[in-house]
Short mmCIF file of C-alpha atoms in Angstrom, two decimals:
data_model
loop_
_atom_site.label_atom_id
_atom_site.label_comp_id
_atom_site.label_asym_id
_atom_site.label_seq_id
_atom_site.Cartn_x
_atom_site.Cartn_y
_atom_site.Cartn_z
CA ARG A 913 -0.03 -0.37 0.13
CA GLU A 914 2.56 2.65 1.07
CA ILE A 915 4.81 1.54 -2.61
CA ASP A 916 1.62 2.32 -4.05
CA GLU A 917 0.81 5.54 -2.74
CA LEU A 918 4.46 7.05 -2.90
CA ALA A 919 4.20 5.54 -6.89
CA HIS A 920 1.53 8.20 -7.47
CA LYS A 921 3.73 11.05 -6.30
CA GLY A 922 6.67 9.89 -8.50
CA LYS A 923 7.79 9.43 -12.01
CA ASP A 924 9.18 6.15 -13.78
CA VAL A 925 12.57 7.41 -14.42
CA TYR A 926 14.50 4.41 -13.20
CA ASP A 927 14.93 1.53 -15.70
CA PHE A 928 13.93 -1.88 -14.25
CA PRO A 929 13.90 -4.85 -16.14
CA ARG A 930 10.71 -6.43 -17.39
CA ALA A 931 11.59 -10.21 -17.34
CA MET A 932 9.91 -12.41 -19.75
CA ILE A 933 7.37 -9.69 -20.99
CA LYS A 934 8.17 -10.36 -24.58
CA GLU A 935 7.96 -13.99 -24.50
CA ASP A 936 5.04 -16.35 -25.98
CA HIS A 937 4.29 -17.48 -22.59
CA LEU A 938 2.27 -16.57 -19.67
CA GLU A 939 5.08 -17.39 -17.19
CA PHE A 940 6.74 -14.51 -15.33
CA SER A 941 9.18 -13.81 -12.31
CA PHE A 942 10.30 -10.77 -10.36
CA SER A 943 13.68 -12.29 -9.35
CA GLY A 944 15.53 -9.79 -11.78
CA LEU A 945 13.37 -7.00 -10.53
CA LYS A 946 14.50 -7.10 -7.18
CA SER A 947 17.99 -7.70 -7.65
CA ALA A 948 18.15 -4.69 -10.08
CA PHE A 949 16.42 -2.63 -7.29
CA ILE A 950 18.76 -3.79 -4.80
CA ASN A 951 21.97 -3.01 -7.07
CA LEU A 952 20.67 0.30 -7.79
CA HIS A 953 20.41 1.40 -4.28
CA HIS A 954 23.77 -0.34 -3.45
CA ASN A 955 25.22 1.60 -6.26
CA ALA A 956 23.92 4.91 -5.40
CA GLU A 957 25.39 4.60 -1.85
CA GLN A 958 28.60 4.31 -2.83
CA LYS A 959 28.86 7.21 -5.15
CA GLY A 960 26.90 9.21 -2.62
CA GLU A 961 23.79 9.61 -4.51
CA VAL A 962 20.80 9.98 -3.16
CA LEU A 963 17.53 8.27 -4.73
CA VAL A 964 14.03 10.10 -4.78
CA LYS A 965 11.82 7.19 -3.23
CA GLU A 966 8.96 8.44 -4.94
CA ASP A 967 10.62 7.66 -8.19
CA LEU A 968 11.63 4.44 -6.84
CA CYS A 969 8.68 3.29 -6.23
CA ALA A 970 7.05 4.45 -9.35
CA SER A 971 9.45 2.64 -11.35
CA PHE A 972 9.23 -0.08 -9.57
CA GLN A 973 5.75 -0.53 -9.61
CA ALA A 974 5.67 0.28 -13.37
CA ALA A 975 7.77 -2.98 -13.81
CA VAL A 976 5.58 -4.87 -11.96
CA LEU A 977 2.52 -3.67 -13.78
CA ASP A 978 3.77 -3.90 -17.02
CA ILE A 979 4.56 -7.52 -16.68
CA LEU A 980 1.34 -8.38 -15.08
CA LEU A 981 -0.81 -6.39 -17.64
CA ALA A 982 1.39 -8.21 -20.56
CA LYS A 983 0.84 -11.64 -19.16
CA THR A 984 -3.22 -10.83 -18.56
CA LYS A 985 -3.62 -9.60 -21.95
CA LYS A 986 -2.16 -12.36 -23.40
CA ALA A 987 -3.87 -14.72 -21.45
CA LEU A 988 -7.34 -13.34 -22.37
CA GLU A 989 -6.08 -13.36 -26.04
CA ARG A 990 -5.33 -16.97 -25.95
CA TYR A 991 -8.10 -18.54 -24.13
CA PRO A 992 -11.59 -18.32 -24.37
CA VAL A 993 -11.92 -16.08 -21.34
CA LYS A 994 -15.75 -14.59 -20.20
CA THR A 995 -14.47 -13.21 -16.93
CA LEU A 996 -11.53 -11.73 -15.69
CA VAL A 997 -11.37 -11.46 -11.46
CA VAL A 998 -8.83 -9.39 -9.59
CA ALA A 999 -8.74 -10.54 -6.14
CA GLY A 1000 -6.38 -10.70 -3.32
CA GLY A 1001 -4.32 -8.56 -1.43
CA VAL A 1002 -2.85 -7.01 -5.37
CA ALA A 1003 -6.43 -5.97 -5.85
CA ALA A 1004 -6.06 -3.47 -3.44
CA ASN A 1005 -3.36 -1.65 -5.51
CA GLN A 1006 -4.66 1.38 -7.02
CA GLY A 1007 -2.24 1.75 -9.61
CA LEU A 1008 -3.20 -1.83 -11.15
CA ARG A 1009 -6.91 -0.89 -11.24
CA GLU A 1010 -5.92 1.83 -13.22
CA ARG A 1011 -4.22 0.21 -15.79
CA LEU A 1012 -6.68 -2.41 -16.06
CA ALA A 1013 -9.02 0.09 -16.29
CA GLU A 1014 -7.00 1.89 -19.24
CA GLU A 1015 -5.92 -0.87 -21.04
CA ILE A 1016 -8.74 -3.89 -20.73
CA THR A 1017 -11.55 -2.40 -22.46
CA ASP A 1018 -13.03 -4.97 -24.93
CA VAL A 1019 -15.51 -5.94 -22.54
CA ASP A 1020 -19.11 -5.55 -22.05
CA VAL A 1021 -19.60 -4.62 -18.53
CA ILE A 1022 -17.13 -4.09 -15.70
CA ILE A 1023 -18.20 -5.17 -12.08
CA PRO A 1024 -16.17 -3.15 -9.31
CA ILE A 1025 -16.10 -4.04 -5.42
CA ALA A 1026 -16.42 -1.43 -3.11
CA THR A 1027 -16.02 2.29 -3.36
CA PRO A 1028 -12.30 2.92 -4.77
CA THR A 1029 -12.48 0.05 -7.16
CA ALA A 1030 -16.02 1.74 -8.35
CA MET A 1031 -14.36 5.15 -8.58
CA ILE A 1032 -11.47 4.21 -10.74
CA MET A 1033 -13.97 2.22 -13.09
CA GLN A 1034 -16.21 5.40 -13.60
CA ALA A 1035 -13.47 7.46 -14.42
CA ALA A 1036 -12.12 5.21 -16.99
CA THR A 1037 -15.35 4.91 -18.70
CA GLU A 1038 -16.24 8.32 -18.98
CA GLU A 1039 -15.62 8.46 -22.81
CA ASN A 1040 -16.36 4.72 -23.51
CA GLN A 1041 -19.42 4.22 -21.21
CA ILE A 1042 -19.21 0.61 -20.42
CA PRO A 1043 -21.24 -0.21 -18.23
CA VAL A 1044 -20.47 -0.36 -14.76
CA VAL A 1045 -22.25 -2.51 -12.16
CA PHE A 1046 -20.68 -1.89 -8.77
CA SER A 1047 -21.01 -4.23 -5.55
CA ALA A 1048 -20.39 -3.42 -2.02
CA VAL A 1049 -20.52 0.29 -2.27
CA SER A 1050 -21.74 1.92 1.11
CA ASP A 1051 -22.98 4.96 -0.04
CA PRO A 1052 -22.90 5.61 -4.09
CA VAL A 1053 -24.54 8.90 -3.84
CA THR A 1054 -22.19 10.60 -1.29
CA ALA A 1055 -19.17 9.06 -3.42
CA GLY A 1056 -20.32 10.69 -6.55
CA LEU A 1057 -21.11 7.25 -8.41
CA VAL A 1058 -24.71 7.74 -9.05
CA GLU A 1059 -26.95 11.18 -9.08
CA SER A 1060 -29.40 9.18 -7.03
CA MET A 1061 -30.22 5.47 -5.54
CA ASP A 1062 -33.75 5.48 -8.32
CA LYS A 1063 -32.09 7.02 -11.27
CA PRO A 1064 -28.42 6.48 -11.11
CA GLY A 1065 -28.26 8.75 -14.39
CA SER A 1066 -24.92 7.37 -16.64
CA ASN A 1067 -23.51 4.46 -17.25
CA ILE A 1068 -22.98 2.97 -13.59
CA THR A 1069 -25.56 1.63 -11.27
CA GLY A 1070 -25.11 -1.62 -8.85
CA THR A 1071 -26.13 -2.85 -5.45
CA SER A 1072 -25.06 -1.03 -2.11
CA ASP A 1073 -24.01 -2.83 1.42
CA ALA A 1074 -25.43 0.73 3.03
CA LEU A 1075 -25.41 0.03 6.81
CA ASN A 1076 -28.71 0.07 8.50
CA THR A 1077 -27.87 1.83 11.52
CA GLU A 1078 -31.20 1.59 13.14
CA ALA A 1079 -30.72 -1.70 13.12
CA VAL A 1080 -27.43 -1.80 14.76
CA MET A 1081 -28.58 0.32 17.58
CA ASP A 1082 -31.59 -1.83 18.31
CA LEU A 1083 -29.53 -4.68 18.82
CA MET A 1084 -27.55 -2.54 21.21
CA PHE A 1085 -30.30 -1.19 23.31
CA ALA A 1086 -32.01 -4.64 23.25
CA ALA A 1087 -28.70 -6.08 24.83
CA ASN A 1088 -29.01 -3.61 27.52
CA LYS A 1089 -32.13 -1.11 27.89
CA ASP A 1090 -30.08 1.21 30.38
CA ILE A 1091 -27.31 2.58 28.12
CA LYS A 1092 -26.57 6.13 28.94
CA LYS A 1093 -23.83 7.05 27.07
CA VAL A 1094 -22.53 5.76 23.54
CA GLY A 1095 -19.01 6.05 21.97
CA LEU A 1096 -18.73 6.46 18.23
CA LEU A 1097 -15.46 5.65 16.89
CA TYR A 1098 -14.56 6.01 13.16
CA ASN A 1099 -12.30 7.51 10.69
CA LYS A 1100 -14.11 10.87 9.42
CA SER A 1101 -11.96 11.03 6.38
CA GLN A 1102 -13.76 7.52 5.30
CA ASP A 1103 -17.14 8.69 3.01
CA SER A 1104 -19.05 5.50 4.45
CA SER A 1105 -18.96 6.69 7.74
CA THR A 1106 -20.75 9.93 7.18
CA VAL A 1107 -24.34 8.59 6.87
CA PRO A 1108 -24.02 5.99 9.34
CA ILE A 1109 -22.65 8.34 12.13
CA GLN A 1110 -25.37 11.12 11.68
CA ASP A 1111 -27.99 8.52 11.65
CA ALA A 1112 -26.61 6.99 14.86
CA LYS A 1113 -26.40 10.59 16.39
CA ASP A 1114 -30.28 10.95 15.46
CA TYR A 1115 -30.91 7.86 16.76
CA LEU A 1116 -29.62 9.03 19.88
CA ASP A 1117 -30.81 11.91 20.23
CA LYS A 1118 -34.64 10.68 19.55
CA LYS A 1119 -33.71 8.31 22.78
CA GLY A 1120 -31.66 10.99 24.93
CA VAL A 1121 -28.61 8.99 24.98
CA GLU A 1122 -25.68 11.01 25.34
CA TYR A 1123 -22.62 10.08 22.42
CA VAL A 1124 -19.26 10.54 22.66
CA GLU A 1125 -17.37 10.79 19.27
CA LYS A 1126 -13.54 9.85 18.82
CA THR A 1127 -12.06 9.59 15.30
CA GLY A 1128 -8.74 8.40 13.80
CA THR A 1129 -7.07 8.13 10.69
CA THR A 1130 -4.15 5.46 11.43
CA ASN A 1131 -4.00 2.45 13.80
CA ASP A 1132 -2.27 4.33 16.55
CA GLU A 1133 -4.84 7.38 16.26
CA ILE A 1134 -7.77 4.37 16.79
CA SER A 1135 -5.99 3.02 19.71
CA LEU A 1136 -5.87 6.63 21.25
CA ALA A 1137 -9.56 7.15 20.62
CA ALA A 1138 -10.78 3.75 22.27
CA ASP A 1139 -8.60 4.80 25.24
CA ALA A 1140 -10.53 7.82 25.25
CA LEU A 1141 -13.87 6.40 25.09
CA VAL A 1142 -13.17 4.12 27.88
CA ALA A 1143 -12.06 7.07 29.83
CA ALA A 1144 -14.90 8.79 29.20
CA GLY A 1145 -17.44 5.90 30.71
CA VAL A 1146 -19.21 4.87 27.76
CA ASP A 1147 -21.74 2.06 27.94
CA ALA A 1148 -21.27 0.57 24.41
CA VAL A 1149 -19.57 1.70 21.10
CA PHE A 1150 -20.72 1.87 17.45
CA THR A 1151 -18.47 1.90 14.43
CA PRO A 1152 -19.74 2.04 10.95
CA THR A 1153 -18.43 -0.19 8.09
CA ASP A 1154 -15.06 1.58 8.71
CA ASN A 1155 -11.91 -0.07 7.14
CA THR A 1156 -9.48 1.55 9.49
CA VAL A 1157 -11.47 0.84 13.05
CA MET A 1158 -11.72 -2.61 11.54
CA THR A 1159 -8.01 -2.85 10.75
CA ALA A 1160 -6.81 -1.69 14.50
CA GLU A 1161 -9.42 -3.57 15.95
CA LEU A 1162 -7.49 -6.84 17.23
CA ALA A 1163 -5.13 -4.11 19.00
CA ILE A 1164 -8.32 -2.31 20.78
CA TYR A 1165 -10.82 -4.90 21.38
CA GLU A 1166 -9.26 -5.84 24.85
CA LYS A 1167 -9.60 -2.53 25.78
CA PHE A 1168 -13.34 -2.63 25.52
CA VAL A 1169 -13.66 -6.10 27.07
CA GLU A 1170 -11.55 -4.91 29.95
CA ALA A 1171 -13.76 -1.83 30.30
CA GLY A 1172 -16.66 -3.93 29.90
CA ILE A 1173 -17.68 -1.93 27.00
CA PRO A 1174 -19.50 -3.88 24.28
CA HIS A 1175 -18.26 -3.04 20.77
CA TYR A 1176 -20.86 -2.88 17.44
CA ALA A 1177 -19.71 -2.38 14.29
CA GLY A 1178 -20.99 -2.57 10.48
CA ALA A 1179 -19.45 -6.05 8.96
CA ASP A 1180 -18.53 -9.37 10.29
CA SER A 1181 -14.97 -8.67 10.01
CA PHE A 1182 -15.02 -6.78 13.28
CA ALA A 1183 -16.14 -9.56 15.12
CA LEU A 1184 -13.63 -11.92 13.90
CA ASN A 1185 -11.39 -9.21 15.07
CA GLY A 1186 -12.39 -9.02 18.45
CA ALA A 1187 -15.33 -6.81 18.42
CA PHE A 1188 -18.70 -8.37 20.43
CA CYS A 1189 -20.80 -7.65 17.40
CA GLY A 1190 -20.51 -6.87 13.93
CA PHE A 1191 -23.74 -6.41 11.57
CA GLY A 1192 -23.92 -6.37 7.79
CA VAL A 1193 -25.96 -7.45 4.65
CA ASN A 1194 -25.94 -10.84 3.46
CA TYR A 1195 -22.94 -10.85 0.84
CA VAL A 1196 -24.60 -13.79 -1.02
CA ASP A 1197 -27.74 -12.15 -1.56
CA LEU A 1198 -25.95 -8.77 -2.20
CA GLY A 1199 -23.84 -10.90 -4.78
CA THR A 1200 -26.54 -12.52 -6.69
CA ALA A 1201 -29.03 -8.99 -6.88
CA THR A 1202 -25.44 -7.62 -8.74
CA ALA A 1203 -25.16 -10.58 -10.88
CA ASP A 1204 -29.23 -9.99 -11.63
CA ILE A 1205 -28.63 -6.68 -12.76
CA VAL A 1206 -25.75 -7.65 -14.74
CA VAL A 1207 -27.82 -9.78 -16.64
CA ASP A 1208 -30.74 -6.97 -17.00
CA ILE A 1209 -28.67 -5.07 -18.65
CA LEU A 1210 -26.67 -7.36 -20.93
CA VAL A 1211 -29.55 -9.67 -21.80
CA ASN A 1212 -32.71 -7.70 -21.17
CA GLY A 1213 -31.33 -4.23 -22.72
CA LYS A 1214 -32.03 -2.46 -19.25
CA ASP A 1215 -30.29 1.29 -19.25
CA PRO A 1216 -28.02 1.52 -16.43
CA ALA A 1217 -28.84 5.45 -15.94
CA THR A 1218 -32.29 4.23 -15.01
CA THR A 1219 -31.85 1.07 -13.04
CA ALA A 1220 -32.07 1.62 -9.76
CA VAL A 1221 -29.23 0.70 -7.20
CA GLN A 1222 -30.15 -1.91 -5.04
CA THR A 1223 -29.85 -2.21 -1.29
CA MET A 1224 -30.64 -5.32 0.80
CA SER A 1225 -33.39 -4.54 3.46
CA ASN A 1226 -31.93 -7.09 6.49
CA GLY A 1227 -28.73 -7.96 7.94
CA ILE A 1228 -26.66 -10.52 9.91
CA ALA A 1229 -25.62 -10.32 13.39
CA THR A 1230 -22.32 -11.79 13.76
CA VAL A 1231 -21.30 -12.46 17.64
CA ASN A 1232 -18.15 -13.09 18.62
CA THR A 1233 -18.72 -15.71 21.62
CA ASP A 1234 -15.78 -15.19 23.30
CA VAL A 1235 -16.60 -11.50 24.00
CA ALA A 1236 -19.90 -12.23 24.90
CA SER A 1237 -19.07 -14.73 27.65
CA GLN A 1238 -16.50 -11.96 28.85
CA LEU A 1239 -19.08 -9.40 28.84
CA GLY A 1240 -21.83 -11.62 30.31
CA ILE A 1241 -23.83 -10.38 27.42
CA ASP A 1242 -27.08 -12.79 26.66
CA TYR A 1243 -27.68 -12.27 22.65
CA SER A 1244 -30.16 -14.74 22.58
CA VAL A 1245 -31.99 -11.29 22.73
CA PHE A 1246 -31.00 -10.90 19.04
CA ASP A 1247 -33.14 -13.50 17.34
CA GLY A 1248 -35.54 -12.60 15.48
CA MET A 1249 -34.43 -8.87 15.04
CA CYS A 1250 -32.12 -9.65 11.89
CA GLU A 1251 -31.78 -12.54 9.24
CA LYS A 1252 -29.82 -14.71 11.16
CA VAL A 1253 -27.37 -14.72 14.28
CA VAL A 1254 -24.04 -16.21 13.54
CA GLU A 1255 -21.63 -17.37 16.48
CA ILE A 1256 -18.00 -16.93 15.88
CA GLN A 1257 -14.61 -16.54 17.92
CA THR A 1258 -11.83 -13.86 17.77
CA ALA A 1259 -9.06 -15.18 14.65
CA GLU A 1260 -6.03 -13.41 15.69
CA GLU A 1261 -4.53 -13.93 12.09
CA PHE A 1262 -7.49 -12.39 10.46
CA GLU A 1263 -7.23 -8.87 9.10
#
């Protein structure tokens, strides 16, 4: 991620090798590239030269992407591929997503997952107007992907995993009717947090319940924010579908458990990382709804501009039973309040 971010600030000025890029097979190797990087660094040290790290990252990433794109396009030409899926950690690389959008254009539809990828595909299809059907975008209107949920207005539509904040709050108060103060923990720079945090405030205002906001943009800042919420004496903590907090959850959940504070959040991954309860849409149903929209566009001739963005009406509560036991919470009260309740334990290796 850091290489990707620095690469976008630099230029491809260092000459790194593109091994086997012109050979007529699908094999590739980065061993020569790594050696070239090390040699460049050592030579610069010996000569007392200073290498610009932004340019280093840009040059290194360009070499990697040139190879990946060349081999991917060769595979698409060689085999009758109907679908190209970019998944795993490499899918988070913005440079790769941008290059794919720019260079692989002979497609009938593009299906990006989550807001950042959808925004890249929006920019890439501005001229060619290839239909884009996104999935798992929390707030497509605020992100500028669509004009409205009912009438997207362009070549883009899809499905939203928008959090039902009221449903999360209902679970919170079902488990403890005597809550007096709620902590709101989130990254204020994430668009996906804006609407659910405001919804949480509105809900709590109607109940006359006090709330305390704490935010952060890094793991360390989130950890300090969690300490502040514990010090403030909150009875429960709410976090929307926030990747920053989710990543930091393994480092903060014990703070909340030791203080007797249940953490409710907007995805099952939070519960896997130690939060008491993660609430979110059924992603199997979300994927099916996304596929249905693709069929409507490609087979039935529907126009993305007038195809409404779909949201899921109910959700799944994922409860961390280890944490529930330590907090002494009877989560059987959740039965009937959501689609289903899933029980899991903390997975220390999960991120």
